[in-house]
Coordinates of C-alpha atoms in Angstrom, one line a residue:
M1 CA 30.9 -34.1 21.1
M2 CA 29.8 -30.6 20.1
K3 CA 31.2 -31.1 16.6
M4 CA 29.2 -34.4 16.3
K5 CA 26.0 -32.6 17.3
S6 CA 26.7 -29.8 14.8
L7 CA 27.4 -32.3 12.0
F8 CA 24.1 -34.1 12.9
I9 CA 22.1 -30.9 12.7
V10 CA 23.6 -29.9 9.4
S11 CA 22.8 -33.4 8.0
I12 CA 19.2 -33.1 9.1
L13 CA 19.0 -29.6 7.4
F14 CA 20.3 -31.0 4.1
L15 CA 17.7 -33.8 4.3
L16 CA 14.9 -31.3 5.0
I17 CA 16.0 -29.1 2.1
G18 CA 16.0 -32.1 -0.2
C19 CA 12.4 -32.8 0.8
V20 CA 11.1 -29.3 -0.3
P21 CA 9.7 -29.3 -3.8
K22 CA 11.8 -27.2 -6.1
Q23 CA 10.5 -24.8 -8.7
I24 CA 12.9 -23.3 -11.3
I25 CA 11.7 -19.8 -12.1
D26 CA 12.1 -20.2 -15.8
E27 CA 10.0 -23.4 -15.8
V28 CA 6.9 -22.0 -14.1
Q29 CA 4.3 -19.2 -14.8
L30 CA 4.0 -17.0 -11.8
I31 CA 0.4 -16.0 -11.3
H32 CA -0.1 -12.5 -10.0
A33 CA -3.9 -12.2 -9.9
I34 CA -6.9 -14.4 -10.2
G35 CA -10.5 -13.3 -10.9
F36 CA -13.8 -15.2 -10.8
D37 CA -17.0 -14.3 -12.6
E38 CA -20.4 -15.8 -12.3
L39 CA -21.8 -16.9 -15.7
P40 CA -25.2 -18.3 -16.8
N41 CA -26.1 -22.0 -16.4
H42 CA -24.1 -22.2 -13.2
N43 CA -20.8 -21.7 -15.0
I44 CA -17.7 -19.9 -13.5
K45 CA -15.2 -18.0 -15.5
G46 CA -11.7 -17.9 -14.1
T47 CA -9.1 -15.4 -15.3
I48 CA -5.4 -15.2 -14.4
T49 CA -2.7 -12.7 -15.2
Y50 CA 1.0 -13.1 -15.1
P51 CA 4.0 -10.9 -16.0
I52 CA 6.2 -11.6 -19.1
F53 CA 9.8 -10.2 -18.8
D54 CA 11.1 -9.4 -22.3
P55 CA 14.9 -9.5 -23.1
D56 CA 14.9 -5.7 -23.5
G57 CA 13.9 -5.3 -19.8
T58 CA 10.3 -4.3 -20.4
V59 CA 7.5 -6.1 -18.5
R60 CA 4.1 -6.8 -20.0
V61 CA 1.1 -8.7 -18.7
E62 CA -0.6 -11.7 -20.3
S63 CA -3.8 -13.4 -19.3
L64 CA -5.6 -16.7 -19.6
S65 CA -9.2 -17.6 -19.0
A66 CA -11.2 -20.8 -18.6
V67 CA -14.9 -21.7 -17.9
S68 CA -16.1 -24.5 -15.7
H69 CA -18.8 -25.5 -13.4
T70 CA -16.4 -25.6 -10.4
S71 CA -13.6 -23.2 -9.4
R72 CA -11.3 -26.2 -8.6
F73 CA -11.5 -27.5 -12.2
I74 CA -10.7 -24.1 -13.7
R75 CA -7.0 -24.4 -12.6
S76 CA -6.8 -27.7 -14.6
K77 CA -8.3 -26.1 -17.7
L78 CA -5.9 -23.1 -17.4
N79 CA -3.0 -25.5 -17.3
T80 CA -4.1 -26.9 -20.6
K81 CA -3.5 -23.5 -22.1
S82 CA -0.3 -22.6 -20.5
P83 CA 3.2 -23.6 -21.9
K84 CA 4.5 -23.6 -18.3
T85 CA 3.2 -24.9 -15.0
L86 CA 1.1 -22.4 -13.2
S87 CA 2.4 -21.4 -9.8
T88 CA 0.8 -19.3 -7.0
G89 CA 4.1 -18.4 -5.5
Q90 CA 3.7 -14.7 -6.4
L91 CA -0.1 -14.4 -6.1
R92 CA -1.0 -11.0 -4.9
I93 CA -4.7 -10.5 -5.2
V94 CA -7.9 -12.6 -5.8
L95 CA -11.0 -11.0 -7.2
F96 CA -14.7 -12.0 -7.0
N97 CA -17.4 -10.6 -9.2
H98 CA -20.2 -9.4 -6.9
K99 CA -22.6 -12.0 -8.4
F100 CA -20.1 -14.7 -7.8
A101 CA -19.6 -13.5 -4.2
K102 CA -23.3 -13.6 -3.5
K103 CA -23.1 -17.4 -3.8
G104 CA -20.2 -17.8 -1.4
I105 CA -16.4 -17.6 -1.7
L106 CA -15.3 -19.9 1.2
D107 CA -14.2 -22.9 -1.0
I108 CA -11.8 -20.7 -2.9
V109 CA -10.6 -18.8 0.2
N110 CA -10.0 -22.0 2.1
S111 CA -8.1 -23.5 -0.8
L112 CA -5.9 -20.4 -0.9
Y113 CA -5.2 -20.7 2.8
R114 CA -4.2 -24.3 2.5
D115 CA -1.8 -23.5 -0.4
P116 CA 1.7 -23.4 1.1
N117 CA 2.8 -21.0 -1.6
V118 CA 0.2 -18.4 -0.8
G119 CA 0.9 -15.9 2.1
N120 CA -1.7 -14.7 4.6
R121 CA -1.2 -11.1 3.4
L122 CA -2.8 -11.9 0.1
Y123 CA -5.5 -9.4 -0.8
L124 CA -9.1 -10.3 -1.6
S125 CA -11.6 -8.0 -3.2
V126 CA -15.1 -7.8 -4.7
V127 CA -15.5 -6.4 -8.2
E128 CA -18.4 -4.3 -9.3
G129 CA -18.7 -5.5 -12.9
S130 CA -16.5 -8.1 -14.6
A131 CA -13.4 -9.4 -12.9
N132 CA -12.2 -10.5 -16.3
E133 CA -12.6 -7.0 -17.7
L134 CA -10.8 -5.5 -14.7
L135 CA -7.8 -7.8 -15.1
T136 CA -7.5 -7.5 -18.9
T137 CA -7.9 -3.8 -19.3
K138 CA -4.7 -1.8 -20.1
Y139 CA -4.2 0.9 -17.5
T140 CA -2.2 4.1 -17.7
A141 CA -1.1 4.0 -14.0
A142 CA 0.7 0.6 -14.2
P143 CA 1.4 -2.1 -16.8
L144 CA 0.5 -4.9 -14.3
P145 CA -3.1 -4.8 -13.0
S146 CA -2.0 -7.0 -10.0
I147 CA 0.5 -4.4 -8.9
Y148 CA -1.9 -1.5 -9.5
L149 CA -4.6 -3.3 -7.4
M150 CA -2.1 -4.1 -4.6
D151 CA -0.8 -0.6 -4.4
L152 CA -4.3 0.8 -4.6
I153 CA -5.5 -1.2 -1.6
E154 CA -2.3 -0.7 0.5
Q155 CA -2.3 3.1 -0.1
N156 CA -5.9 3.4 1.0
I157 CA -5.3 1.3 4.1
E158 CA -2.3 3.5 5.1
S159 CA -3.6 6.9 4.2
E160 CA -7.4 6.8 3.4
N161 CA -10.7 5.2 4.6
L162 CA -10.0 1.5 4.1
P163 CA -9.6 -0.6 7.2
K164 CA -6.9 -3.3 7.3
T165 CA -7.9 -6.3 5.1
N166 CA -6.2 -9.4 3.8
L167 CA -6.7 -13.2 3.6
H168 CA -5.8 -13.6 7.3
V169 CA -8.2 -10.9 8.5
F170 CA -11.1 -12.3 6.3
L171 CA -10.6 -15.8 7.8
Y172 CA -10.3 -14.5 11.3
S173 CA -13.6 -12.7 11.0
Y174 CA -15.3 -15.7 9.2
Y175 CA -14.4 -18.3 11.7
G176 CA -14.7 -16.1 14.8
E177 CA -18.1 -16.2 16.5
G178 CA -19.8 -12.8 16.8
I179 CA -18.1 -11.1 13.9
D180 CA -18.6 -11.1 10.1
P181 CA -16.0 -10.4 7.3
F182 CA -15.7 -7.5 4.9
L183 CA -13.7 -6.8 1.7
P184 CA -12.9 -3.8 -0.4
I185 CA -14.9 -3.2 -3.6
V186 CA -13.0 -2.2 -6.7
K187 CA -14.3 -1.0 -10.1
T188 CA -12.9 0.0 -13.5
E189 CA -13.2 3.6 -14.6
K190 CA -12.1 4.0 -18.2
K191 CA -8.3 3.4 -18.0
A192 CA -8.1 3.5 -14.2
M193 CA -9.4 1.6 -11.1
R194 CA -11.1 3.0 -8.1
L195 CA -12.2 1.8 -4.7
E196 CA -16.0 1.8 -4.7
G197 CA -16.6 1.1 -1.0
I198 CA -16.7 -2.0 1.3
A199 CA -18.4 -5.3 0.7
L200 CA -20.3 -6.7 3.7
F201 CA -20.5 -10.5 4.1
K202 CA -22.9 -12.8 6.0
D203 CA -20.7 -15.8 6.6
D204 CA -19.0 -16.1 3.2
K205 CA -21.7 -14.6 1.1
Y206 CA -21.8 -11.0 -0.2
A207 CA -24.8 -9.3 1.5
G208 CA -24.5 -5.6 0.8
K209 CA -22.1 -2.7 0.8
I210 CA -21.2 0.7 2.3
S211 CA -19.9 3.6 0.3
H212 CA -16.5 5.2 0.3
I213 CA -17.8 8.2 2.3
E214 CA -19.4 5.8 4.9
S215 CA -16.1 3.9 5.2
F216 CA -14.5 6.8 7.0
V217 CA -16.7 6.1 10.0
F218 CA -16.5 2.4 9.5
K219 CA -12.7 2.4 9.8
V220 CA -12.9 4.3 13.1
L221 CA -15.6 1.9 14.4
V222 CA -13.7 -1.2 13.4
D223 CA -10.4 -0.7 15.1
G224 CA -9.7 3.0 15.5
S225 CA -7.8 5.0 12.8
K226 CA -5.2 7.6 12.3
T227 CA -6.0 8.2 8.7
G228 CA -8.8 9.2 6.4
N229 CA -10.4 12.3 4.9
Y230 CA -14.0 13.4 5.4
E231 CA -15.8 16.2 3.4
V232 CA -18.0 18.3 5.6
E233 CA -20.9 20.3 4.2
L234 CA -21.0 23.7 5.8
K235 CA -23.8 26.4 6.0
K236 CA -23.5 29.8 7.5
G237 CA -26.4 32.1 6.7
K238 CA -26.8 32.2 3.0
Q239 CA -23.3 30.9 2.4
K240 CA -22.6 27.3 1.6
G241 CA -19.4 25.3 1.1
H242 CA -17.3 22.3 2.0
A243 CA -14.4 21.7 4.3
V244 CA -12.1 18.6 4.4
V245 CA -11.2 17.2 7.8
R246 CA -8.3 14.9 8.1
N247 CA -8.4 12.3 10.9
I248 CA -5.4 12.5 13.2
K249 CA -6.7 10.0 15.7
G250 CA -10.0 8.2 16.0
T251 CA -11.0 5.7 18.7
T252 CA -14.2 3.8 19.6
S253 CA -15.3 2.4 22.9
Y254 CA -18.1 -0.1 23.3
K255 CA -20.1 -0.5 26.5
V256 CA -22.7 -3.3 26.8
K257 CA -25.4 -4.1 29.4
K258 CA -28.3 -6.5 29.5
V259 CA -31.8 -5.4 29.8
N260 CA -34.4 -8.2 30.2
G261 CA -31.8 -10.6 28.8
V262 CA -31.1 -8.6 25.7
P263 CA -27.7 -6.8 25.2
E264 CA -27.8 -3.0 24.7
F265 CA -24.8 -1.1 23.4
D266 CA -23.4 2.4 24.0
V267 CA -20.9 3.2 21.2
K268 CA -18.7 6.2 21.7
L269 CA -16.5 7.7 19.0
K270 CA -13.7 10.2 19.7
I271 CA -12.0 11.9 16.8
L272 CA -9.2 14.4 16.7
G273 CA -9.0 16.1 13.3
E274 CA -7.4 18.9 11.4
I275 CA -8.9 21.1 8.7
H276 CA -7.1 20.6 5.4
E277 CA -9.3 22.7 3.1
Y278 CA -12.2 25.1 3.6
P279 CA -14.3 27.7 1.6
P280 CA -12.8 31.2 1.1
W281 CA -15.5 32.9 3.1
L282 CA -14.7 30.8 6.3
N283 CA -12.1 32.7 8.4
L284 CA -10.4 30.2 10.6
E285 CA -8.8 32.8 12.7
E286 CA -12.2 33.3 14.3
K287 CA -13.0 30.5 16.8
P288 CA -16.8 30.5 16.0
N289 CA -15.9 29.3 12.5
I290 CA -13.7 26.5 13.8
D291 CA -16.6 25.6 16.1
L292 CA -18.9 25.5 13.1
V293 CA -16.7 23.0 11.3
E294 CA -16.3 21.0 14.5
N295 CA -20.0 20.8 15.3
T296 CA -21.1 20.1 11.8
F297 CA -18.5 17.4 11.4
K298 CA -19.6 15.9 14.7
K299 CA -23.3 15.8 13.6
Q300 CA -22.5 14.3 10.2
I301 CA -20.2 11.6 11.7
N302 CA -22.8 10.7 14.3
K303 CA -25.5 10.5 11.7
D304 CA -23.3 8.3 9.4
A305 CA -22.4 6.0 12.3
K306 CA -26.1 5.5 13.2
K307 CA -27.0 4.9 9.6
I308 CA -24.4 2.2 8.9
I309 CA -25.1 0.4 12.2
A310 CA -28.8 0.4 11.3
K311 CA -27.8 -1.0 7.9
F312 CA -25.8 -3.8 9.5
Q313 CA -28.7 -4.7 11.7
R314 CA -31.1 -4.7 8.7
L315 CA -28.8 -6.9 6.7
N316 CA -28.1 -9.0 9.8
V317 CA -24.3 -8.7 9.4
D318 CA -21.9 -7.9 12.2
P319 CA -18.6 -6.6 10.8
L320 CA -18.1 -4.4 13.9
G321 CA -18.1 -7.5 16.2
F322 CA -21.0 -6.6 18.6
G323 CA -21.4 -10.3 19.1
D324 CA -17.7 -10.7 19.9
Q325 CA -18.0 -7.9 22.5
V326 CA -20.8 -9.9 24.3
R327 CA -18.9 -13.2 23.9
R328 CA -15.9 -11.8 25.7
R329 CA -18.0 -10.7 28.6
E330 CA -20.1 -13.8 29.1
K331 CA -19.1 -17.3 30.0
N332 CA -22.2 -19.0 28.7
W333 CA -22.7 -17.0 25.5
D334 CA -25.4 -18.2 23.2
F335 CA -24.4 -17.3 19.6
K336 CA -27.7 -18.4 18.0
R337 CA -29.7 -16.4 20.5
F338 CA -27.6 -13.3 19.9
Q339 CA -28.2 -13.6 16.1
E340 CA -31.9 -13.6 16.7
Q341 CA -31.7 -10.5 19.0
Y342 CA -29.2 -8.6 16.9
P343 CA -31.5 -7.0 14.2
D344 CA -33.7 -5.3 16.9
M345 CA -31.0 -4.6 19.5
K346 CA -30.8 -1.1 21.0
I347 CA -27.5 0.5 19.9
T348 CA -26.9 4.2 20.8
V349 CA -24.1 6.2 19.3
S350 CA -22.4 9.4 20.6
T351 CA -19.5 11.3 19.1
E352 CA -16.9 13.7 20.4
V353 CA -14.9 15.8 17.9
E354 CA -12.0 18.1 18.5
I355 CA -10.3 20.1 15.8
V356 CA -6.7 20.4 17.0
E357 CA -5.2 22.1 13.9
S358 CA -6.6 24.3 11.2
G359 CA -5.6 26.5 8.3
V360 CA -3.6 23.8 6.5
I361 CA -4.4 23.4 2.8
E362 CA -3.2 20.4 0.8

């Protein structure tokens, strides 16, 4: 009886395997990156890149571009230029020119999510400038722009000021009531790329940005952080200089109360840091000098936090999820009413900083 059951299960598996569409690697063109640019007269330019593996073992990148009124028809036009069927099975990153992103990216993001070949860990990014130019420039750091971009984003999530971001995170923030999505901003710089900051979205439309420096605080505010570097401007008498503080652990707590029916928030940041670099005149063997770095760092972080929260309220975007904080605490939460109240809502910020290590120079 057990053998019959096993045989039946194996037979079903063979049938299921036979139902899965097969793609032979030599018969498809594996797209690594896609970029979209807004053009005049409501046109869209789509650019794809894909690797070519030469017989001598070298890898080079090729690109194709097409222009259409709709993003969906671009794929069809690109296929007319490709000797092989285009496949998204190795798609790593999708780029949106900032002008394109201002008009909304949901159609493309949803089509990517519905594509069974595309994983949720796919990266999305806004480009300051031309997405086509970014994807077709030859870079010294890596032969494939897609790998360069992926490594750039991953490295900055793991060790710098960029919060976790991918297709899944974007869609969670978009469809969740009381929170808005964000994406990294990238830019070409001669033969290199760099992260320019973080793009803020209202629904699926690009609404504004914060800088790379501000993103240190943003990362702590979003979900806590154990990474990131911050440059502190120091003054002691007539002496001036800068110190670099490395975040060891950053956490944020949100307290909310209602006053006359309007939510008020108390946001508290706690940061443990270590000094990685400091001016030569600052003797860190003396505690008052460590206190100077600690207090100055605290004031700057608190100022930055208040500044970016005020910017969020001014743009009426909520990437920190203040609305979600209220929704989780109220049974009969009114999303539309919260949106009306949010720009004028009272949000206070306080910061605690402790320098736990010092004297380390990178």
